[in-house]
Each structure stands twice: as structure tokens, then as C-alpha cells.
């Protein structure tokens, strides 16, 4: 079975700007520092302060208007993020809950789930492009898309308060990730994806919210997996 | 840090540690070796510059120096200590906070020895990690909001209603 990798999975919670973000970092986020392997703080003392908690497989990033968790992993690890006890629950959502308890916290604005999935195939670049244009493009269009071009199809769906952007196309190496602002740092992951070919899916789900919970995270991930299964079949 | 050791003691030490024997010319200069033997740390200063690299290399090779470990996605279990025994600690573990599933688990007391003011009711975060061939348990102090106290407050409230006769059928119609 072809291997699937997740070179970028980012879940972001955006909220009204916190004027006392520096105090929140030093009082409420500090106790979680003992769980991280490293902590970096930029622009300390200003409203543009950025706090990064670095863990083995992921990063938690906090600013005055958002908190996000960023992963690079394989498919199995991606699936386990929706299970009880995952790092999404603790420490990510736990940190968010402590921030939300602060009297200065206003309200949640929206969430974003951005996931980049790559399925490797045994074919080389030329075959992937040809397969893609033969499968998805009409004969009137496919002659314009030759083997060296970058191909993708984007579907945008807008519902009340929710926007989903689904882009898929051939994967032609690490440059395809860089174009989508995914620059993996994990050496094993880079080795698995460099100079390899296959297909890629870029999914972005943006939804306006009043309350955030682990169930909501699981719902967005379930949507992503459902879309992936429709294209690549059940894994 | 360590103490100067005479040549006779160097021979004994080398024999005890099963190190390769040093020649007489190598016993005159200085090296520092930090040895980790199970849970004991032996700090030894030997006068032997010439074999410094060789001994250090041998030690690392025999002990298996681990640079970085790549664990699979960890499982984080918020827990509350319910009983502290002589050699064990019993914890109430929230294995699924969403569906409110709790389990009582017993751990060795040594895993909690780093936590200041350990007492019944203390909150801890149990982190379980695995990778092929290995597993690891880390216990983290859960106070200062690392673990949400409310998870256990609600359970404790429900537990306090146990055996209060709430399951009994009302004797008759109740007029409010």
C-alpha cells in the first residue's frame, strides 16, 4: 500500500487580541514549559511577542491573537491525534483553556485546520502528471499540461460560517511543499519525501466558532480524512 | 569533583571497571571521567591524558550513548493521586476526558519522588510513550493548571452521591 505522509498539519484557534499577552505567557503558559523540550520567546514585552513551545514531534505557537499547533508526521500519527490523550488535548487545548480563563480573554473568532497529505507512488514525475491530466482533465485541456508543468485542481466550498478549500494534484518533490509554506524540519520525513513522486492534497478548513473543544478538532480531522478517502480510497 | 588517584588505585579501578589496562607511561597525566553505573554516578579523576579519548570512546561504545530518541505520538493522561502506599501510588486516571472514562492505575512510588509536596489529591500528568522495542512513562507535576482540576471535581461530586439511596424508587407521588 502506498505510504502517506503529513508534511504539515496545522490547527489554529484565532481569538480577539489579548493586550496582556506577555503576562499570560509568564503566568499561564509558563507551567507548561516543563513539558516542552525547548521554549523560545521573540519580541518579549511587546504586543508582537511570539512564544514557541517546542516538543519532539510538534510545535505550539502563541501570539496575541492566535494559538496554533504544527505537526509533521506519518499517517498513523496523524490518525492518533484524534484519540483520547493526544497532544491536541494535552497540552494544546489545555493551554488554550487556561488562556480562555483569563479575565482579559474576549472571544474565539474562528479556527483553521490546514493539512497537507502526500501519497507516494512508484511512478516517476512524468507518469504522475500524465495520469493526473488523463484522469481529471478533458482532452481539450490535457494537451496544454505537459509533463514539466505543475498541475492542481482546487475546489472551494462555502457554507454558512465555514469555508473549505480542497486542492489536489501530482506531488513532484520537496519544492511542492515549499510552494505551500510547508518546510518540514524532520530529517526522516525530508528523506522520505525528497526526490519522490506521487499525489498531494492540500485541505484548509476555516470555520467561525464560539466555543472550542476536542470534539470540534476531531470533527475537522474527520472531514479531512473523509475527503482523502474519497480520492485515495480507505487506508 | 573527584580526587587524585595514585597509580596503584588506577590499576584497581581499571580492573573493577573492566577497562583496558593502561601502560606505565600513560598513568602520569590527567583525565576526568564521569561514569554512570545504573543509578549511581561515580565521579573519578585519573591522571592520564594519553588514554583520555580511548577510554571515553570505549565507555560510550559499551554503554550505548543515545543522542536523540524518536518516540511515537505520546498519550497524555491527566490523573489525580488517590492513595500513597509504601512502594506504590494509586492514581485515578482520566483515560478519556471527553467521554468521562476513569481508571485506577498503580505506579511505582519512585516515579513520583521528584514531585514536591506529594499528597493524596495531588494532580499529575502521566505521559506514556512507545516506540518499537521500548516504552516510557513520565510523571509530570500537574499543578498550576497543567491538569484541569475540574475533571476530577465533577467525578468526586458524583462519587459522593454513591450509597445515598438515590437509586431507590420514590414511595409515592410527590406534590410540588
Tab-separated table of C-alpha atoms in Angstrom:
chain	number	residue	atom	x	y	z
A	1	UNK	CA	0.000	0.000	0.000
A	2	UNK	CA	1.406	3.426	-0.894
A	3	UNK	CA	2.719	5.347	2.097
A	4	UNK	CA	1.025	8.550	3.180
A	5	UNK	CA	2.877	11.358	4.941
A	6	UNK	CA	1.665	14.553	6.529
A	7	UNK	CA	4.437	17.121	5.978
A	8	UNK	CA	2.256	19.824	7.517
A	9	UNK	CA	-0.721	19.688	9.839
A	10	UNK	CA	-1.609	22.968	11.486
A	11	UNK	CA	-4.566	23.598	13.758
A	12	UNK	CA	-5.119	27.207	14.671
A	13	UNK	CA	-7.514	28.908	17.095
A	14	UNK	CA	-7.910	32.628	16.493
A	15	UNK	CA	-9.352	34.950	19.107
A	16	UNK	CA	-9.718	38.633	19.911
A	17	UNK	CA	-6.360	40.247	20.622
A	18	UNK	CA	-5.015	39.921	24.144
A	19	UNK	CA	-3.470	43.142	25.398
A	20	UNK	CA	-1.932	41.350	28.395
A	21	UNK	CA	-0.368	38.574	26.295
A	22	UNK	CA	3.047	38.995	27.954
A	23	UNK	CA	1.536	38.437	31.414
A	24	UNK	CA	-0.395	35.438	30.130
A	25	UNK	CA	2.784	33.864	28.768
A	26	UNK	CA	4.683	34.351	32.010
A	27	UNK	CA	1.851	33.274	34.317
A	28	UNK	CA	-0.360	30.822	32.481
A	29	UNK	CA	1.839	29.300	29.774
A	30	UNK	CA	4.990	29.044	31.902
A	31	UNK	CA	3.841	25.935	33.882
A	32	UNK	CA	3.653	24.023	30.595
A	33	UNK	CA	7.278	24.785	29.823
A	34	UNK	CA	8.323	21.687	31.746
A	35	UNK	CA	6.602	19.521	29.128
A	36	UNK	CA	8.487	21.108	26.215
A	37	UNK	CA	11.991	20.277	25.074
A	38	UNK	CA	12.631	23.935	24.260
A	39	UNK	CA	10.987	27.339	24.605
A	40	UNK	CA	11.693	30.430	22.521
A	41	UNK	CA	10.250	33.886	23.047
A	42	UNK	CA	10.630	36.673	20.487
A	43	UNK	CA	9.760	40.364	20.888
A	44	UNK	CA	9.245	39.892	24.608
A	45	UNK	CA	7.435	42.769	26.282
A	46	UNK	CA	5.711	43.945	23.096
A	47	UNK	CA	2.313	43.151	21.624
A	48	UNK	CA	4.120	41.245	18.841
A	49	UNK	CA	5.533	38.730	21.298
A	50	UNK	CA	5.780	35.175	19.918
A	51	UNK	CA	6.090	32.226	22.264
A	52	UNK	CA	7.095	28.837	20.825
A	53	UNK	CA	6.926	25.637	22.843
A	54	UNK	CA	8.949	23.029	21.006
A	55	UNK	CA	8.156	19.355	21.528
A	56	UNK	CA	9.565	16.227	19.919
A	57	UNK	CA	7.101	15.952	17.056
A	58	UNK	CA	5.298	19.306	17.128
A	59	UNK	CA	5.364	22.964	17.973
A	60	UNK	CA	2.879	25.155	19.854
A	61	UNK	CA	2.956	28.781	18.745
A	62	UNK	CA	1.249	31.573	20.660
A	63	UNK	CA	0.627	35.218	19.699
A	64	UNK	CA	-1.734	37.834	21.000
A	65	UNK	CA	-4.426	36.820	18.515
A	66	UNK	CA	-3.924	33.067	17.992
A	67	UNK	CA	-2.591	29.817	19.245
A	68	UNK	CA	-1.621	27.026	16.892
A	69	UNK	CA	-0.108	23.575	16.896
A	70	UNK	CA	2.004	22.428	13.979
A	71	UNK	CA	2.857	18.805	13.234
A	72	UNK	CA	4.983	16.897	10.736
A	73	UNK	CA	4.232	13.205	10.908
A	74	UNK	CA	3.241	9.976	9.204
A	75	UNK	CA	-0.337	8.890	8.604
A	76	UNK	CA	-0.556	6.681	11.680
A	77	UNK	CA	0.486	9.510	13.987
A	78	UNK	CA	-1.976	11.825	12.253
A	79	UNK	CA	-4.806	9.393	12.964
A	80	UNK	CA	-3.774	9.070	16.622
A	81	UNK	CA	-4.179	12.844	17.121
A	82	UNK	CA	-7.946	12.281	17.248
A	83	UNK	CA	-7.645	9.717	20.042
A	84	UNK	CA	-8.102	10.404	23.748
A	85	UNK	CA	-4.950	11.636	25.452
A	86	UNK	CA	-3.343	13.010	22.292
A	87	UNK	CA	-1.142	16.088	22.381
A	88	UNK	CA	-4.051	18.077	20.953
A	89	UNK	CA	-5.927	17.584	24.250
A	90	UNK	CA	-2.873	17.977	26.463
A	91	UNK	CA	-1.088	20.300	26.278
A	92	UNK	CA	-2.514	22.270	23.306
A	93	UNK	CA	-6.185	22.630	24.293
A	94	UNK	CA	-5.235	22.725	27.968
A	95	UNK	CA	-3.025	25.771	27.335
A	96	UNK	CA	-5.859	27.362	25.368
A	97	UNK	CA	-8.312	26.695	28.228
A	98	UNK	CA	-6.037	28.422	30.739
A	99	UNK	CA	-5.739	31.429	28.398
A	100	UNK	CA	-9.523	31.483	27.981
A	101	UNK	CA	-9.947	31.599	31.768
A	102	UNK	CA	-8.021	34.869	31.899
A	103	UNK	CA	-10.311	37.870	32.609
A	104	UNK	CA	-8.765	39.664	29.623
A	105	UNK	CA	-9.882	36.998	27.155
A	106	UNK	CA	-12.572	38.206	24.755
A	107	UNK	CA	-13.917	35.547	22.419
A	108	UNK	CA	-12.929	32.984	19.820
A	109	UNK	CA	-13.203	34.233	16.248
A	110	UNK	CA	-12.551	31.157	14.138
A	111	UNK	CA	-10.434	28.035	13.669
A	112	UNK	CA	-8.289	26.824	10.814
A	113	UNK	CA	-7.297	23.248	10.073
A	114	UNK	CA	-4.605	23.160	7.381
A	115	UNK	CA	-3.369	19.722	6.360
A	116	UNK	CA	-1.007	18.697	3.609
A	117	UNK	CA	-1.100	14.998	2.734
A	118	UNK	CA	1.319	13.306	0.354
A	119	UNK	CA	0.824	9.819	-1.007
A	120	UNK	CA	3.941	8.399	-2.603
A	121	UNK	CA	3.760	6.255	-5.703
A	122	UNK	CA	6.277	4.187	-7.563
A	123	UNK	CA	5.879	6.213	-10.759
A	124	UNK	CA	8.201	8.966	-11.772
A	125	UNK	CA	7.167	12.572	-12.245
A	126	UNK	CA	6.213	12.273	-15.899
A	127	UNK	CA	3.835	9.380	-15.277
A	128	UNK	CA	2.135	11.154	-12.370
A	129	UNK	CA	1.456	14.263	-14.420
A	130	UNK	CA	0.185	12.235	-17.338
A	131	UNK	CA	-2.035	10.098	-15.117
A	132	UNK	CA	-3.454	13.219	-13.459
A	133	UNK	CA	-4.237	15.066	-16.694
A	134	UNK	CA	-5.670	11.920	-18.334
A	135	UNK	CA	-7.856	11.186	-15.296
A	136	UNK	CA	-9.099	14.620	-14.359
A	137	UNK	CA	-8.724	16.889	-17.400
A	138	UNK	CA	-10.765	16.798	-20.568
A	139	UNK	CA	-8.971	16.039	-23.816
A	140	UNK	CA	-9.331	19.695	-24.832
A	141	UNK	CA	-7.271	20.803	-21.795
A	142	UNK	CA	-4.782	17.989	-21.202
A	143	UNK	CA	-2.560	18.774	-24.215
A	144	UNK	CA	-1.767	22.138	-22.564
A	145	UNK	CA	-0.499	20.415	-19.473
A	146	UNK	CA	2.749	18.760	-20.395
A	147	UNK	CA	4.973	16.628	-18.210
A	148	UNK	CA	7.011	19.518	-16.815
A	149	UNK	CA	4.119	21.645	-15.679
A	150	UNK	CA	2.699	21.960	-12.199
A	151	UNK	CA	-0.897	20.745	-12.136
A	152	UNK	CA	-3.589	21.020	-9.482
A	153	UNK	CA	-7.335	21.244	-9.154
A	154	UNK	CA	-8.886	23.441	-6.456
A	155	UNK	CA	-12.423	23.093	-5.159
A	156	UNK	CA	-13.781	25.786	-2.846
A	157	UNK	CA	-16.889	25.191	-0.777
A	158	UNK	CA	-18.628	27.948	1.174
A	159	UNK	CA	-21.252	27.169	3.748
A	160	UNK	CA	-22.670	29.369	6.470
A	161	UNK	CA	-19.671	30.378	8.568
A	162	UNK	CA	-17.436	27.661	7.076
A	163	UNK	CA	-15.094	27.665	4.119
A	164	UNK	CA	-13.336	24.554	2.793
A	165	UNK	CA	-10.520	24.706	0.236
A	166	UNK	CA	-9.521	21.389	-1.299
A	167	UNK	CA	-6.587	21.280	-3.729
A	168	UNK	CA	-5.107	18.118	-5.184
A	169	UNK	CA	-2.542	17.302	-7.808
A	170	UNK	CA	0.680	15.451	-8.551
A	171	UNK	CA	3.488	15.605	-5.985
A	172	UNK	CA	6.854	16.256	-7.594
A	173	UNK	CA	9.292	16.627	-4.713
A	174	UNK	CA	10.112	18.912	-1.804
A	175	UNK	CA	9.629	22.092	-3.896
A	176	UNK	CA	5.904	21.357	-3.992
A	177	UNK	CA	5.835	21.612	-0.207
A	178	UNK	CA	7.821	24.850	-0.125
A	179	UNK	CA	5.328	26.432	-2.531
A	180	UNK	CA	2.603	25.711	0.036
A	181	UNK	CA	4.537	27.121	3.010
A	182	UNK	CA	5.360	23.678	4.341
A	183	UNK	CA	9.056	23.428	5.136
A	184	UNK	CA	9.448	20.212	7.118
A	185	UNK	CA	12.282	20.117	9.645
A	186	UNK	CA	12.148	16.417	10.474
A	187	UNK	CA	15.141	14.779	8.755
A	188	UNK	CA	13.465	11.387	8.392
A	189	UNK	CA	10.409	12.977	6.835
A	190	UNK	CA	12.505	15.032	4.432
A	191	UNK	CA	14.399	11.900	3.423
A	192	UNK	CA	11.115	10.067	2.806
A	193	UNK	CA	9.743	12.860	0.615
A	194	UNK	CA	12.779	14.215	-1.204
A	195	UNK	CA	13.071	13.230	-4.873
A	196	UNK	CA	9.954	11.121	-4.571
A	197	UNK	CA	6.740	11.418	-6.577
A	198	UNK	CA	3.065	10.781	-6.033
A	199	UNK	CA	-0.029	12.825	-5.256
A	200	UNK	CA	-0.688	15.637	-2.849
A	201	UNK	CA	-3.800	17.018	-1.148
A	202	UNK	CA	-3.928	20.460	0.456
A	203	UNK	CA	-7.017	20.931	2.624
A	204	UNK	CA	-7.901	24.099	4.536
A	205	UNK	CA	-11.000	24.272	6.670
A	206	UNK	CA	-11.842	27.656	8.171
A	207	UNK	CA	-14.854	27.876	10.485
A	208	UNK	CA	-16.318	30.622	12.670
A	209	UNK	CA	-16.800	29.392	16.225
A	210	UNK	CA	-17.981	30.458	19.650
A	211	UNK	CA	-16.605	27.537	21.616
A	212	UNK	CA	-13.707	25.180	21.047
A	213	UNK	CA	-13.449	21.560	22.177
A	214	UNK	CA	-11.584	18.386	21.363
A	215	UNK	CA	-14.747	17.121	19.673
A	216	UNK	CA	-14.571	20.063	17.251
A	217	UNK	CA	-10.963	19.244	16.384
A	218	UNK	CA	-11.917	15.616	15.750
A	219	UNK	CA	-14.774	16.755	13.520
A	220	UNK	CA	-12.477	18.798	11.255
A	221	UNK	CA	-9.930	15.976	11.085
A	222	UNK	CA	-12.686	13.522	10.269
A	223	UNK	CA	-13.752	15.781	7.376
A	224	UNK	CA	-10.180	15.784	6.078
A	225	UNK	CA	-9.890	12.005	6.298
A	226	UNK	CA	-13.235	11.617	4.558
A	227	UNK	CA	-12.068	13.785	1.650
A	228	UNK	CA	-8.811	11.859	1.451
A	229	UNK	CA	-10.626	8.523	1.374
A	230	UNK	CA	-12.853	9.686	-1.493
A	231	UNK	CA	-9.763	10.432	-3.569
A	232	UNK	CA	-7.328	7.730	-2.469
A	233	UNK	CA	-9.625	5.094	-1.002
A	234	UNK	CA	-9.755	3.843	2.601
A	235	UNK	CA	-6.294	3.378	4.137
B	1	UNK	CA	34.865	16.943	41.547
B	2	UNK	CA	36.801	13.666	42.013
B	3	UNK	CA	40.079	13.158	43.736
B	4	UNK	CA	43.609	12.426	42.559
B	5	UNK	CA	44.249	8.695	42.500
B	6	UNK	CA	47.637	7.012	42.733
B	7	UNK	CA	48.893	4.524	40.180
B	8	UNK	CA	48.050	1.514	42.390
B	9	UNK	CA	44.492	2.739	42.731
B	10	UNK	CA	44.277	3.345	38.986
B	11	UNK	CA	45.071	-0.331	38.364
B	12	UNK	CA	42.371	-1.415	40.827
B	13	UNK	CA	39.860	0.951	39.303
B	14	UNK	CA	40.653	-0.145	35.753
B	15	UNK	CA	40.210	-3.766	36.867
B	16	UNK	CA	36.891	-3.041	38.598
B	17	UNK	CA	35.528	-1.138	35.633
B	18	UNK	CA	36.874	-3.754	33.209
B	19	UNK	CA	38.732	-1.076	31.272
B	20	UNK	CA	41.707	-1.992	29.082
B	21	UNK	CA	44.927	-1.767	31.086
B	22	UNK	CA	46.946	1.449	30.798
B	23	UNK	CA	50.694	1.281	30.298
B	24	UNK	CA	53.018	2.784	32.909
B	25	UNK	CA	53.720	5.811	30.698
B	26	UNK	CA	50.011	6.511	30.437
B	27	UNK	CA	49.491	6.708	34.136
B	28	UNK	CA	51.105	10.062	34.657
B	29	UNK	CA	48.766	12.637	33.061
B	30	UNK	CA	45.209	13.782	33.929
B	31	UNK	CA	41.746	12.875	32.703
B	32	UNK	CA	38.246	13.270	34.122
B	33	UNK	CA	35.723	10.552	33.646
B	34	UNK	CA	32.057	10.784	34.541
B	35	UNK	CA	30.694	7.274	34.787
B	36	UNK	CA	27.044	6.363	35.053
B	37	UNK	CA	26.587	2.923	36.561
B	38	UNK	CA	22.845	2.134	36.725
B	39	UNK	CA	21.502	4.838	39.079
B	40	UNK	CA	24.832	5.700	40.631
B	41	UNK	CA	27.159	8.388	39.372
B	42	UNK	CA	30.833	7.807	40.025
B	43	UNK	CA	32.980	10.861	39.555
B	44	UNK	CA	36.615	9.923	39.149
B	45	UNK	CA	39.683	11.978	38.317
B	46	UNK	CA	42.502	9.939	36.864
B	47	UNK	CA	45.918	11.274	35.941
B	48	UNK	CA	46.115	10.016	32.359
B	49	UNK	CA	45.847	12.424	29.378
B	50	UNK	CA	47.159	9.942	26.824
B	51	UNK	CA	44.260	7.488	27.151
B	52	UNK	CA	41.509	10.077	27.626
B	53	UNK	CA	39.995	9.705	24.180
B	54	UNK	CA	40.408	5.919	24.115
B	55	UNK	CA	38.699	5.303	27.459
B	56	UNK	CA	35.858	7.731	26.740
B	57	UNK	CA	35.291	6.080	23.367
B	58	UNK	CA	35.222	2.625	24.899
B	59	UNK	CA	32.797	3.737	27.604
B	60	UNK	CA	30.369	5.244	25.134
B	61	UNK	CA	30.553	2.196	22.904
B	62	UNK	CA	29.901	-0.204	25.765
B	63	UNK	CA	27.140	1.850	27.376
B	64	UNK	CA	25.296	2.753	24.149
B	65	UNK	CA	25.189	6.531	24.023
B	66	UNK	CA	21.768	7.718	22.873
B	67	UNK	CA	21.812	11.028	21.026
B	68	UNK	CA	18.067	11.578	20.407
B	69	UNK	CA	15.109	9.246	20.777
B	70	UNK	CA	12.205	9.303	18.348
B	71	UNK	CA	9.079	8.247	20.175
B	72	UNK	CA	5.693	7.805	18.601
B	73	UNK	CA	2.851	10.180	19.440
B	74	UNK	CA	2.599	10.188	23.281
B	75	UNK	CA	-0.573	9.541	25.266
B	76	UNK	CA	-1.158	12.157	27.978
B	77	UNK	CA	-3.385	11.077	30.874
B	78	UNK	CA	-4.492	13.672	33.443
B	79	UNK	CA	-4.516	11.928	36.836
B	80	UNK	CA	-5.204	12.517	40.497
B	81	UNK	CA	-3.417	10.680	43.306
B	82	UNK	CA	-5.901	8.807	45.443
B	83	UNK	CA	-3.597	6.731	47.656
B	84	UNK	CA	0.081	6.755	48.565
B	85	UNK	CA	1.456	3.455	49.825
B	86	UNK	CA	4.921	2.436	50.905
B	87	UNK	CA	6.148	1.461	47.444
B	88	UNK	CA	3.254	2.371	45.180
B	89	UNK	CA	0.996	5.239	44.288
B	90	UNK	CA	-2.595	4.682	43.172
B	91	UNK	CA	-3.911	7.207	40.670
B	92	UNK	CA	-7.329	7.970	39.303
B	93	UNK	CA	-6.558	8.349	35.594
B	94	UNK	CA	-8.846	10.202	33.179
B	95	UNK	CA	-8.139	7.988	30.173
B	96	UNK	CA	-10.867	9.715	28.151
B	97	UNK	CA	-11.879	13.163	29.385
B	98	UNK	CA	-14.431	13.646	26.600
B	99	UNK	CA	-16.447	10.542	27.485
B	100	UNK	CA	-15.531	10.753	31.185
B	101	UNK	CA	-13.852	7.374	31.424
B	102	UNK	CA	-11.672	6.934	34.514
B	103	UNK	CA	-9.402	4.058	35.539
B	104	UNK	CA	-7.484	3.358	38.723
B	105	UNK	CA	-3.859	2.546	37.992
B	106	UNK	CA	-0.950	1.700	40.256
B	107	UNK	CA	2.554	3.044	39.649
B	108	UNK	CA	5.847	2.635	41.448
B	109	UNK	CA	6.361	5.386	44.023
B	110	UNK	CA	9.781	6.156	42.606
B	111	UNK	CA	8.164	7.721	39.537
B	112	UNK	CA	6.716	10.419	41.825
B	113	UNK	CA	9.773	11.057	44.002
B	114	UNK	CA	10.637	14.270	42.123
B	115	UNK	CA	7.273	15.888	42.892
B	116	UNK	CA	7.365	18.336	45.775
B	117	UNK	CA	4.641	18.009	48.466
B	118	UNK	CA	3.273	14.752	47.110
B	119	UNK	CA	-0.059	14.044	48.776
B	120	UNK	CA	-3.411	12.426	48.146
B	121	UNK	CA	-5.417	14.672	45.855
B	122	UNK	CA	-2.338	15.992	44.016
B	123	UNK	CA	-2.697	16.308	40.271
B	124	UNK	CA	-0.179	14.739	37.911
B	125	UNK	CA	0.111	14.221	34.167
B	126	UNK	CA	1.099	10.697	33.169
B	127	UNK	CA	2.790	10.655	29.747
B	128	UNK	CA	3.107	7.293	28.016
B	129	UNK	CA	5.438	6.955	25.055
B	130	UNK	CA	6.242	3.973	22.883
B	131	UNK	CA	8.464	3.028	20.022
B	132	UNK	CA	9.399	-0.393	18.638
B	133	UNK	CA	11.128	-2.266	21.446
B	134	UNK	CA	10.661	0.369	24.166
B	135	UNK	CA	8.110	2.124	26.296
B	136	UNK	CA	8.434	5.026	28.685
B	137	UNK	CA	6.390	6.564	31.496
B	138	UNK	CA	6.937	10.177	32.521
B	139	UNK	CA	5.161	11.694	35.513
B	140	UNK	CA	4.792	15.480	35.421
B	141	UNK	CA	3.548	17.693	38.260
B	142	UNK	CA	0.019	18.628	37.203
B	143	UNK	CA	-0.480	21.592	39.499
B	144	UNK	CA	-0.652	25.212	38.251
B	145	UNK	CA	-3.308	24.331	35.670
B	146	UNK	CA	-1.268	21.746	33.751
B	147	UNK	CA	-4.066	19.321	34.686
B	148	UNK	CA	-7.628	20.609	34.797
B	149	UNK	CA	-8.861	20.116	38.354
B	150	UNK	CA	-12.474	20.336	37.203
B	151	UNK	CA	-12.247	16.892	35.567
B	152	UNK	CA	-11.861	15.298	38.988
B	153	UNK	CA	-14.107	17.699	40.891
B	154	UNK	CA	-17.089	16.547	38.857
B	155	UNK	CA	-16.233	12.895	39.299
B	156	UNK	CA	-15.733	13.381	43.016
B	157	UNK	CA	-19.146	15.011	43.291
B	158	UNK	CA	-20.796	12.077	41.547
B	159	UNK	CA	-18.851	9.644	43.734
B	160	UNK	CA	-20.047	11.470	46.852
B	161	UNK	CA	-23.663	10.698	45.876
B	162	UNK	CA	-22.979	6.975	45.878
B	163	UNK	CA	-24.841	4.945	48.531
B	164	UNK	CA	-27.156	7.868	49.290
B	165	UNK	CA	-30.209	5.866	48.278
B	166	UNK	CA	-30.814	7.876	45.109
B	167	UNK	CA	-31.436	4.687	43.162
B	168	UNK	CA	-34.490	3.834	45.272
B	169	UNK	CA	-37.927	4.331	43.851
B	170	UNK	CA	-39.910	7.193	45.386
B	171	UNK	CA	-42.554	5.879	47.857
B	172	UNK	CA	-45.413	7.645	46.148
B	173	UNK	CA	-46.444	10.678	44.191
B	174	UNK	CA	-44.655	13.848	45.195
B	175	UNK	CA	-46.755	17.015	45.093
B	176	UNK	CA	-44.580	20.019	44.478
